[in-house]
Coordinates of C-alpha atoms in Angstrom, one line a residue:
Chain O
M1 CA 166.0 112.4 175.0
T2 CA 164.7 115.7 176.1
D3 CA 161.2 115.4 177.8
L4 CA 159.3 115.9 174.4
T5 CA 156.3 117.1 176.2
K6 CA 157.9 120.5 177.2
L7 CA 158.1 121.5 173.6
T8 CA 156.2 124.5 172.1
L9 CA 153.7 123.5 169.3
A10 CA 156.5 125.3 166.8
Q11 CA 159.3 123.3 168.3
A12 CA 157.9 120.1 168.1
R13 CA 156.8 121.2 164.6
D14 CA 160.5 121.8 163.8
G15 CA 162.1 119.0 165.5
L16 CA 159.7 116.2 163.5
A17 CA 161.0 118.3 160.5
R18 CA 164.7 118.0 161.4
K19 CA 163.8 114.2 162.4
E20 CA 165.0 114.7 165.7
F21 CA 162.1 112.5 166.8
T22 CA 159.2 110.8 165.3
A23 CA 155.4 111.6 165.6
L24 CA 154.7 108.1 167.4
E25 CA 157.7 109.1 169.8
L26 CA 156.1 112.3 170.4
T27 CA 152.5 111.1 170.8
D28 CA 153.8 108.2 173.2
A29 CA 155.4 110.9 175.8
H30 CA 152.3 112.8 175.8
L31 CA 150.3 109.7 176.4
R32 CA 152.7 108.8 179.4
A33 CA 152.1 112.0 180.8
I34 CA 148.4 112.0 180.1
E35 CA 148.6 108.5 182.1
A36 CA 150.5 110.1 185.0
A37 CA 148.3 113.4 185.7
N38 CA 144.9 112.6 184.7
G39 CA 143.9 111.1 188.0
A40 CA 144.8 114.4 189.5
L41 CA 143.9 116.8 186.8
N42 CA 140.8 115.1 185.3
A43 CA 141.6 117.5 182.0
Y44 CA 140.9 114.2 179.7
V45 CA 137.3 112.7 180.0
L46 CA 138.4 110.3 177.3
V47 CA 141.5 109.4 176.1
T48 CA 142.2 107.7 172.8
P49 CA 145.8 106.0 172.8
D50 CA 144.6 103.3 169.7
H51 CA 143.6 106.4 167.8
A52 CA 146.5 108.4 168.5
R53 CA 149.0 105.7 167.4
A54 CA 147.4 105.2 164.5
Q55 CA 147.3 108.8 163.4
A56 CA 150.8 109.1 164.5
K57 CA 152.4 106.4 162.4
E58 CA 150.2 107.9 159.3
S59 CA 151.9 111.0 160.2
D60 CA 155.5 109.6 160.1
K61 CA 154.9 107.6 156.7
R62 CA 153.9 111.2 155.2
L63 CA 156.8 112.8 157.0
A64 CA 159.2 110.7 155.7
A65 CA 157.9 111.0 152.1
G66 CA 157.8 114.6 152.7
K67 CA 154.3 115.1 152.3
G68 CA 153.2 116.4 155.5
G69 CA 150.5 118.9 156.4
A70 CA 150.9 122.2 158.7
L71 CA 150.4 120.2 161.9
E72 CA 151.8 116.7 160.8
G73 CA 152.4 114.3 163.4
L74 CA 151.6 117.1 166.5
P75 CA 149.4 115.5 169.1
L76 CA 146.3 117.8 170.5
G77 CA 143.7 117.5 172.9
N78 CA 140.0 118.6 171.6
K79 CA 137.7 119.8 173.8
D80 CA 134.9 117.5 174.4
L81 CA 132.2 120.2 173.0
F82 CA 133.8 119.3 169.6
C83 CA 131.7 116.0 167.7
T84 CA 134.2 113.2 166.8
K85 CA 133.2 110.7 164.4
G86 CA 132.8 107.3 166.2
I87 CA 134.3 108.6 169.3
R88 CA 132.2 109.5 172.1
T89 CA 131.4 113.1 172.5
T90 CA 129.1 114.4 175.5
A91 CA 129.5 118.0 176.0
C92 CA 130.3 116.6 179.6
S93 CA 126.5 116.4 180.2
K94 CA 124.6 113.0 181.4
I95 CA 122.0 114.0 178.5
L96 CA 124.1 112.7 175.8
D97 CA 124.9 109.4 177.7
D98 CA 127.3 107.6 175.1
F99 CA 126.7 109.7 171.8
K100 CA 128.7 108.8 169.4
P101 CA 128.8 111.1 166.4
P102 CA 128.6 109.6 162.8
Y103 CA 130.6 112.4 161.5
E104 CA 133.6 115.1 162.6
S105 CA 133.4 118.5 163.2
T106 CA 134.9 120.8 160.4
V107 CA 137.2 122.3 163.0
G108 CA 138.6 118.9 164.0
Q109 CA 138.5 117.6 160.5
N110 CA 140.6 120.8 159.4
L111 CA 143.0 119.5 161.9
W112 CA 143.2 115.8 161.1
D113 CA 143.7 116.8 157.3
A114 CA 146.4 118.8 158.4
G115 CA 148.1 115.9 159.7
A116 CA 147.3 116.8 163.7
V117 CA 147.1 114.0 166.1
M118 CA 144.0 113.5 168.6
L119 CA 145.1 112.3 171.9
G120 CA 141.5 112.4 173.5
K121 CA 138.6 114.3 174.7
L122 CA 138.9 117.1 177.2
N123 CA 136.8 118.1 179.9
N124 CA 134.4 121.4 180.0
D125 CA 131.8 122.7 182.1
E126 CA 128.7 121.0 181.1
F127 CA 127.4 122.5 177.7
A128 CA 130.1 124.8 178.1
M129 CA 128.2 126.8 180.7
G130 CA 130.3 127.8 183.4
S131 CA 133.4 129.7 184.4
S132 CA 135.5 127.0 186.3
N133 CA 134.9 123.8 185.3
E134 CA 132.7 122.8 187.9
T135 CA 129.5 121.8 186.2
S136 CA 130.8 119.0 184.3
A137 CA 129.4 115.8 184.5
F138 CA 132.9 114.1 184.6
G139 CA 133.8 116.0 187.8
N140 CA 136.1 118.9 188.2
V141 CA 139.4 119.9 186.2
V142 CA 142.1 120.8 189.0
S143 CA 144.6 123.5 187.8
P144 CA 148.1 122.3 187.4
W145 CA 149.1 125.9 189.2
R146 CA 148.8 126.1 192.8
R147 CA 149.1 129.2 195.2
K148 CA 152.5 129.9 197.1
G149 CA 151.9 130.4 200.9
K150 CA 153.9 132.9 203.0
D151 CA 156.4 130.2 203.3
G152 CA 157.3 130.2 199.8
K153 CA 155.9 126.6 199.7
L154 CA 153.0 125.4 197.1
S155 CA 149.4 125.4 199.0
A156 CA 147.5 121.9 198.3
D157 CA 144.8 123.9 197.8
K158 CA 142.7 122.7 194.5
L159 CA 142.3 125.7 192.0
V160 CA 139.9 126.3 189.4
P161 CA 141.6 126.2 185.7
G162 CA 138.9 128.6 184.3
G163 CA 135.9 127.3 182.3
S164 CA 133.9 126.3 180.4
S165 CA 137.4 125.3 178.7
G166 CA 139.0 123.9 181.4
G167 CA 140.0 120.7 180.4
S168 CA 141.7 122.5 177.5
S169 CA 143.5 125.2 179.6
A170 CA 144.8 122.8 182.2
A171 CA 145.9 120.1 179.5
V172 CA 147.9 122.9 177.8
A173 CA 149.3 124.3 181.0
A174 CA 150.4 120.8 182.4
D175 CA 152.1 119.7 178.6
L176 CA 149.4 116.9 178.3
C177 CA 148.9 118.1 174.5
L178 CA 150.6 120.4 172.6
A179 CA 147.7 122.7 171.9
A180 CA 143.8 122.2 172.3
T181 CA 140.6 123.2 170.7
A182 CA 138.4 125.0 172.8
T183 CA 135.2 127.0 172.2
D184 CA 134.0 130.6 173.8
T185 CA 130.8 131.9 174.3
G186 CA 131.0 134.7 177.0
G187 CA 134.8 134.1 177.7
S188 CA 135.2 130.4 177.5
I189 CA 138.7 130.5 175.7
R190 CA 140.2 133.6 177.3
Q191 CA 139.4 133.1 180.8
P192 CA 140.7 129.7 181.6
A193 CA 143.8 130.8 179.2
A194 CA 144.6 133.9 181.8
L195 CA 143.9 131.6 185.0
T196 CA 146.5 128.9 183.2
G197 CA 149.2 131.4 181.9
T198 CA 147.9 129.8 178.7
V199 CA 147.2 131.9 175.0
G200 CA 143.7 131.8 173.8
I201 CA 142.3 133.5 170.6
K202 CA 138.4 133.6 170.2
P203 CA 138.3 134.7 166.7
T204 CA 135.8 136.8 165.0
Y205 CA 132.3 135.2 164.9
G206 CA 132.2 133.6 161.4
R207 CA 136.0 132.7 161.2
C208 CA 135.8 129.4 162.2
S209 CA 132.9 127.0 161.1
R210 CA 130.5 126.2 164.2
W211 CA 129.6 122.7 162.4
G212 CA 129.6 119.8 164.4
I213 CA 130.1 121.6 167.5
V214 CA 127.8 121.0 170.4
A215 CA 125.9 124.5 170.2
F216 CA 124.9 126.4 173.1
A217 CA 124.0 130.3 172.1
S218 CA 124.5 130.2 168.5
S219 CA 125.1 133.9 168.0
L220 CA 127.9 134.0 170.7
D221 CA 129.7 130.6 170.4
Q222 CA 133.1 130.6 168.4
A223 CA 135.7 128.1 168.0
G224 CA 139.5 128.9 169.0
P225 CA 143.0 127.8 169.9
L226 CA 144.5 127.1 173.8
A227 CA 148.4 127.0 173.4
K228 CA 151.5 127.4 174.8
T229 CA 152.5 130.6 173.3
V230 CA 151.0 133.2 170.8
R231 CA 153.0 131.4 168.0
D232 CA 151.3 128.2 168.5
A233 CA 147.8 129.8 168.7
A234 CA 148.9 131.5 165.5
I235 CA 149.5 127.9 163.8
M236 CA 146.8 126.7 165.1
L237 CA 143.9 129.3 164.0
K238 CA 145.3 129.3 160.6
V239 CA 144.3 125.6 160.3
M240 CA 141.0 125.8 162.6
A241 CA 139.6 128.7 160.5
S242 CA 138.1 128.1 157.3
H243 CA 135.0 128.9 155.2
D244 CA 132.0 126.2 155.4
P245 CA 129.0 125.8 152.9
K246 CA 127.9 123.9 156.2
D247 CA 127.7 126.5 158.5
T248 CA 125.9 129.8 156.9
T249 CA 127.4 132.0 159.3
S250 CA 130.7 131.3 158.5
V251 CA 132.5 133.6 156.5
D252 CA 133.9 133.4 153.1
A253 CA 137.1 135.5 153.5
P254 CA 140.7 134.3 153.1
V255 CA 142.4 133.4 156.2
P256 CA 145.9 135.2 156.5
D257 CA 148.9 133.1 157.4
Y258 CA 148.9 134.2 161.1
E259 CA 152.5 133.4 162.1
A260 CA 153.9 135.8 159.5
A261 CA 152.0 138.8 161.0
L262 CA 153.9 137.8 164.5
T263 CA 157.4 139.9 163.4
K264 CA 155.4 142.8 162.3
G265 CA 156.4 144.9 165.3
L266 CA 154.3 147.9 166.7
K267 CA 155.5 150.8 165.6
G268 CA 152.7 153.3 164.5
L269 CA 149.9 150.8 166.3
K270 CA 147.0 152.9 168.3
V271 CA 146.3 150.8 171.4
G272 CA 142.5 152.1 173.3
V273 CA 142.5 151.7 176.7
P274 CA 139.2 151.9 177.6
K275 CA 138.1 153.6 181.1
E276 CA 135.0 151.8 181.9
Y277 CA 137.4 148.3 182.5
R278 CA 138.6 150.0 185.6
V279 CA 136.0 148.5 187.4
E280 CA 135.5 148.5 191.1
G281 CA 136.7 145.1 192.9
M282 CA 139.2 144.6 190.4
S283 CA 142.5 143.3 192.2
K284 CA 145.3 145.9 192.5
E285 CA 147.2 143.3 190.9
I286 CA 145.2 143.4 187.6
E287 CA 145.4 147.1 187.4
T288 CA 149.3 147.1 188.1
L289 CA 149.8 144.4 185.8
W290 CA 147.3 146.1 183.1
D291 CA 149.9 149.5 183.6
D292 CA 153.1 146.9 182.9
G293 CA 151.2 146.3 179.7
I294 CA 150.8 149.6 178.6
A295 CA 154.4 150.7 179.0
W296 CA 155.7 147.4 177.1
L297 CA 153.5 148.2 174.2
K298 CA 154.6 151.9 174.1
A299 CA 158.3 150.7 174.2
A300 CA 157.7 148.3 171.4
G301 CA 156.5 151.2 169.5
A302 CA 152.6 151.5 170.4
T303 CA 151.0 154.7 171.0
I304 CA 148.5 154.6 173.7
H305 CA 144.8 156.6 173.4
D306 CA 142.4 156.9 176.3
I307 CA 138.8 155.4 174.9
S308 CA 135.1 155.2 176.2
L309 CA 132.9 152.2 175.7
P310 CA 130.0 153.9 177.7
H311 CA 128.2 150.4 177.3
T312 CA 130.1 148.2 178.8
K313 CA 128.3 147.3 182.2
Y314 CA 125.4 146.0 180.4
A315 CA 127.1 143.5 178.1
L316 CA 126.9 141.0 181.3
P317 CA 123.2 141.2 182.0
A318 CA 122.3 141.4 178.4
Y319 CA 124.5 138.0 177.8
Y320 CA 122.4 136.6 180.2
I321 CA 119.3 137.2 178.6
V322 CA 120.7 136.2 174.9
A323 CA 122.8 133.3 176.1
P324 CA 120.2 131.3 178.2
A325 CA 117.2 132.3 175.7
E326 CA 119.3 130.5 172.6
A327 CA 120.5 128.1 174.9
S328 CA 116.7 127.1 176.3
S329 CA 116.1 126.7 172.2
N330 CA 119.3 125.0 171.2
L331 CA 119.1 122.1 174.2
A332 CA 115.3 121.7 173.3
R333 CA 116.7 119.1 171.0
Y334 CA 117.5 116.7 174.1
D335 CA 114.5 114.7 174.3
G336 CA 115.3 111.5 174.9
M337 CA 114.1 110.1 171.7
R338 CA 116.6 109.9 169.1
Y339 CA 119.9 110.0 171.0
G340 CA 121.4 110.0 174.4
L341 CA 119.6 109.5 177.6
R342 CA 116.1 108.4 177.9
V343 CA 114.4 108.0 181.1
P344 CA 111.2 106.5 180.9
G345 CA 107.9 108.1 182.4
K346 CA 104.0 107.2 182.2
D347 CA 103.9 109.2 178.8
L348 CA 105.2 111.1 176.0
I349 CA 105.6 114.5 178.2
D350 CA 106.4 112.4 181.1
T351 CA 109.3 110.7 179.8
Y352 CA 110.8 114.3 178.5
E353 CA 110.0 115.6 181.7
N354 CA 112.3 112.7 183.5
T355 CA 114.6 112.6 181.0
R356 CA 115.8 116.5 180.9
A357 CA 115.6 116.4 184.5
A358 CA 117.9 113.4 185.2
G359 CA 120.2 114.5 182.1
F360 CA 120.9 117.9 182.8
G361 CA 122.8 119.3 185.6
K362 CA 121.6 122.3 187.8
E363 CA 123.5 124.9 186.2
V364 CA 122.0 124.1 182.5
R365 CA 119.0 123.5 184.2
R366 CA 119.0 127.0 185.7
R367 CA 120.0 128.5 182.5
I368 CA 117.2 126.8 180.5
L369 CA 114.6 127.7 182.9
I370 CA 115.6 131.5 182.4
G371 CA 116.1 131.3 178.7
T372 CA 112.1 129.8 178.6
Y373 CA 111.3 132.3 180.9
V374 CA 112.7 135.2 179.0
L375 CA 111.3 133.8 175.7
S376 CA 107.7 133.1 176.7
A377 CA 104.7 135.1 175.6
G378 CA 104.9 138.5 176.5
Y379 CA 108.2 138.7 178.0
Y380 CA 110.3 138.5 174.5
D381 CA 110.3 142.5 174.0
A382 CA 110.7 143.1 177.6
Y383 CA 113.8 140.8 177.6
Y384 CA 115.4 139.2 174.3
L385 CA 114.7 142.2 172.0
K386 CA 115.8 144.6 174.3
A387 CA 118.9 142.4 175.0
Q388 CA 119.5 142.4 171.4
K389 CA 119.3 146.3 171.3
V390 CA 121.8 146.8 173.7
R391 CA 123.9 144.2 171.8
T392 CA 124.0 147.1 169.2
L393 CA 124.9 149.7 171.0
I394 CA 127.9 147.6 172.6
K395 CA 129.2 146.8 169.1
R396 CA 128.3 150.8 168.2
D397 CA 131.0 151.6 171.2
F398 CA 133.6 149.5 169.4
D399 CA 133.1 150.9 166.1
E400 CA 133.3 154.3 167.4
A401 CA 136.7 153.6 169.5
F402 CA 137.8 151.7 166.0
K403 CA 137.7 155.0 164.2
T404 CA 140.7 156.3 166.0
V405 CA 142.7 152.9 167.5
D406 CA 143.8 149.7 165.9
V407 CA 143.4 147.4 169.1
V408 CA 141.6 147.5 172.5
F409 CA 143.5 146.6 175.1
T410 CA 142.2 145.4 178.9
P411 CA 142.7 142.9 181.4
T412 CA 141.1 139.4 180.9
T413 CA 139.7 138.7 184.5
P414 CA 139.2 140.8 187.2
S415 CA 141.1 138.5 189.7
P416 CA 143.3 135.5 189.7
A417 CA 142.5 131.9 189.4
F418 CA 140.1 131.0 192.5
A419 CA 139.8 127.8 194.6
L420 CA 137.3 125.2 193.9
G421 CA 133.9 125.5 195.2
E422 CA 134.7 129.1 196.0
K423 CA 132.1 130.8 194.0
T424 CA 129.6 128.0 193.3
G425 CA 127.1 129.1 195.9
D426 CA 126.6 132.1 194.1
P427 CA 125.9 132.1 190.1
L428 CA 126.3 136.1 190.0
A429 CA 129.6 135.8 191.4
M430 CA 130.3 133.1 189.0
Y431 CA 128.7 135.1 185.9
L432 CA 131.2 138.2 186.8
E433 CA 134.0 136.2 185.9
D434 CA 133.3 136.9 182.6
I435 CA 132.6 140.9 182.9
F436 CA 135.7 141.7 180.5
T437 CA 135.6 139.0 177.9
V438 CA 131.9 138.9 177.5
T439 CA 131.4 142.1 175.8
V440 CA 133.6 141.0 172.8
N441 CA 131.2 138.1 171.9
M442 CA 128.3 140.2 172.4
A443 CA 129.7 142.5 169.8
G444 CA 131.1 139.5 167.5
L445 CA 134.8 140.9 167.5
P446 CA 137.8 138.8 167.9
G447 CA 139.7 138.6 171.3
M448 CA 142.7 137.1 172.9
S449 CA 144.3 136.6 176.2
V450 CA 147.8 136.5 176.4
P451 CA 149.9 135.7 180.1
A452 CA 151.4 138.5 181.4
G453 CA 152.6 138.2 185.1
L454 CA 151.8 136.1 188.2
S455 CA 149.9 137.2 191.0
S456 CA 151.5 137.4 194.6
Q457 CA 150.4 133.9 195.2
G458 CA 152.6 133.0 191.9
T459 CA 149.3 132.1 189.9
P460 CA 148.8 133.6 186.4
L461 CA 147.1 136.6 185.2
G462 CA 146.5 137.2 181.6
L463 CA 145.6 140.3 179.5
Q464 CA 143.2 140.9 176.8
L465 CA 143.4 142.5 173.2
I466 CA 140.3 143.0 171.3
G467 CA 140.5 143.6 167.7
K468 CA 138.4 144.7 164.3
P469 CA 136.3 142.4 162.7
F470 CA 138.3 139.8 160.9
D471 CA 141.7 141.6 162.1
E472 CA 143.3 138.7 164.1
E473 CA 146.6 139.3 162.4
T474 CA 146.9 142.5 164.6
L475 CA 146.0 140.5 167.9
F476 CA 149.0 138.1 166.8
R477 CA 151.2 140.5 166.6
T478 CA 150.4 142.9 169.6
A479 CA 150.4 139.7 171.6
Q480 CA 153.7 138.9 170.5
A481 CA 155.2 142.0 171.8
I482 CA 153.7 141.5 175.2
E483 CA 154.9 137.8 175.2
D484 CA 158.2 139.2 174.2
A485 CA 158.3 141.5 177.0
A486 CA 156.4 139.4 179.9
G487 CA 158.1 135.9 178.7
R488 CA 156.4 132.7 179.1
F489 CA 155.0 131.3 182.2
T490 CA 154.9 127.5 183.0
V491 CA 154.0 125.4 186.0
P492 CA 156.5 125.7 188.9
E493 CA 156.2 122.1 189.9
K494 CA 154.6 118.9 188.3
W495 CA 153.0 118.1 191.8
W496 CA 151.1 115.4 190.2
T497 CA 153.7 113.1 189.2
K498 CA 155.0 112.3 192.7
G499 CA 153.7 109.7 194.9
Chain H
M1 CA 110.4 140.9 188.6
Q2 CA 109.6 138.5 191.5
V3 CA 109.2 135.1 190.1
D4 CA 106.9 133.0 192.2
E5 CA 106.3 129.2 192.8
K6 CA 103.6 129.2 190.2
T7 CA 105.6 130.9 187.5
V8 CA 108.8 128.7 188.0
R9 CA 106.0 125.3 187.7
R10 CA 104.9 127.0 184.5
I11 CA 108.4 127.4 183.0
A12 CA 109.6 124.3 184.2
R13 CA 106.6 122.6 182.0
L14 CA 107.2 125.0 179.1
A15 CA 110.8 123.6 179.3
R16 CA 110.0 120.0 180.2
I17 CA 112.0 119.7 183.3
K18 CA 110.6 118.0 186.1
I19 CA 111.6 119.6 189.4
T20 CA 111.0 118.9 192.7
D21 CA 109.4 121.1 195.3
A22 CA 112.3 121.9 197.1
E23 CA 114.1 122.6 193.8
A24 CA 111.1 124.8 193.1
K25 CA 111.7 126.7 196.2
G26 CA 115.5 127.4 195.4
L27 CA 114.5 128.1 192.0
E28 CA 112.1 131.2 192.8
K29 CA 115.1 133.0 194.7
E30 CA 117.4 131.9 192.1
L31 CA 115.4 133.4 189.3
T32 CA 114.2 136.3 191.0
Q33 CA 117.7 137.3 192.2
I34 CA 119.1 137.2 188.2
L35 CA 116.1 138.7 186.5
E36 CA 116.1 141.3 189.2
W37 CA 120.0 141.9 188.0
V38 CA 119.0 142.1 184.1
E39 CA 116.7 144.7 185.0
Q40 CA 119.7 147.2 185.1
L41 CA 119.3 147.3 181.2
D42 CA 115.8 149.6 181.6
E43 CA 118.6 152.3 182.1
V44 CA 119.3 152.0 178.4
D45 CA 117.6 154.5 176.0
T46 CA 116.9 151.8 173.2
T47 CA 114.9 153.9 171.3
N48 CA 115.3 153.8 167.2
V49 CA 117.9 151.3 167.6
E50 CA 117.6 148.4 165.7
P51 CA 118.3 145.0 167.4
M52 CA 121.7 143.0 166.4
T53 CA 120.9 140.1 163.8
R54 CA 124.5 139.4 162.8
V55 CA 128.0 140.5 163.7
V56 CA 129.5 141.7 160.1
A57 CA 127.0 142.9 157.3
Q58 CA 126.8 139.6 155.4
K59 CA 123.8 138.2 152.7
L60 CA 122.2 135.2 153.8
K61 CA 124.0 132.5 151.6
T62 CA 121.3 130.4 149.5
R63 CA 122.1 127.0 147.7
E64 CA 120.9 125.4 145.1
D65 CA 117.7 123.4 145.6
K66 CA 119.3 119.8 145.2
V67 CA 119.6 116.3 147.3
T68 CA 123.4 116.4 148.8
D69 CA 123.2 113.9 151.5
G70 CA 120.8 110.6 152.5
E71 CA 120.6 107.1 152.4
M72 CA 122.4 106.9 155.8
A73 CA 119.6 105.7 157.8
D74 CA 122.0 103.3 159.8
A75 CA 123.5 106.3 161.2
V76 CA 120.9 108.6 161.7
T77 CA 119.6 106.1 163.8
A78 CA 122.7 104.5 165.5
N79 CA 122.5 106.5 168.6
A80 CA 118.9 106.4 169.3
P81 CA 117.9 104.5 173.0
M82 CA 115.6 102.7 171.1
T83 CA 114.9 102.0 167.3
E84 CA 113.0 99.3 165.3
D85 CA 113.7 98.9 161.3
H86 CA 115.1 102.2 160.8
F87 CA 112.2 103.9 163.1
Y88 CA 112.7 105.6 166.3
V89 CA 110.5 103.9 169.0
V90 CA 109.0 106.3 171.0
P91 CA 106.0 106.3 173.9
K92 CA 102.4 106.1 172.7
V93 CA 101.3 109.8 171.6
V94 CA 97.9 109.1 170.5
E95 CA 95.2 106.6 172.0

């Protein structure tokens, strides 16, 4: 039999429908792949083989009865930010300890109701705060991709898989699941997608329910999929998205059939290219890739238009006020009283302080302190309110642009994947990873990263599409055109399976 | 904005995070650096600009004032570090 883990989500779905293999065989193949790889990659923080096999057996029964759902029998990875009923959920923080939620996230429930199988929980930056998966309490995720040296051989340097959804991106790229859940607050789906040759979409704020997802910055957080292909991402988002009465910011709007949008073509599509994204320090390769992308879209029938998004450069500093402020408020709940870690002290306050000092990692503590500072008495107007006003201006830039274009086209990251430890010493250098993605969260728009080429060192590069609110369909059909032109980029060698 | 050690300690106290002397020193520098970087927002004229409160114009949803949940004390307290008869056990708060 062929290696079932190499299939795309769509191929596996079609193979199950044709009874070429069973859901249990598909799940077992992935569990074996995880066992062989996880020691080297650390993509999963918890593997749930018994749970997965039980779900797969149920799927086989439903498939046999002709009652399969949209994702019946398809094994997925679930970011550890999504609460899983009775299964440890930690947000990759020590402070949640051995927390076993008594409920399931709405996005997760949507997936399991559609028949999907959960293989386990995926690593991420602690509370999704990071761009390299180096802040996780469970240790770093290693990218399945390696740089090619001048001699053409793969270097043994360990690269980051991006973050915060680094376990998701690594697992999808290494064929350790057919697709994965992820979340994106400032770029945490799109940046890891770009760095691992996978497809990632952050839908419009409100498209997916945030219920049961560990909160980081509530006005920015959105769930979305990481997948092997544009089609797979479309299949996933269709199921993940829903209106949920349990999340008042979730939007009561029909979820279109994204897969149907893939074949619509680009004739007459107006694509905007913002001049502000040609930033200083952007790698030459990325610039060339962007130009290639523009040429592909033209060839597919789109027209290209120069646009201006003048407040782009203020998105990142505004984000680093809004996100920590909301995080400091959201993370106040971890007090060691009701769940998670408790480190006793001499009195109540001392217990709080001990617990939070021991439970939160360095980056999380740093962001809580910044958030506390900008929200403290006398500073609210100067920082948080100012940043929220700047957000209005960023959103207005996009509103203006969307009067003349249908979609905005940019690179996803300013540079290719970097090595572990390369940026950990300088928080600002790490924050710059999100320079192209963060504007989209600030404006609440949908954004998608599509693999588009390889760097001179043989590592993946991605391009980003930004759409009008709730117009994910245009992103999917444009992304399909890029994928058609660029092809797919898979890991050249599964080095971790060799002794 | 220069953040001094006294401010770092005040903020850490507000955030209920214990910090060591060495950490306080490091944070002084890091927080100053980040806050100086965000000060570039002062260049932006935000006179008469409303702060963004939502992404898409949307009426805040309300629901009927009705009990829809409850009777699950076991589940609610299941993850607590210390419980007794469905109560959280916490350090003494009042003398």
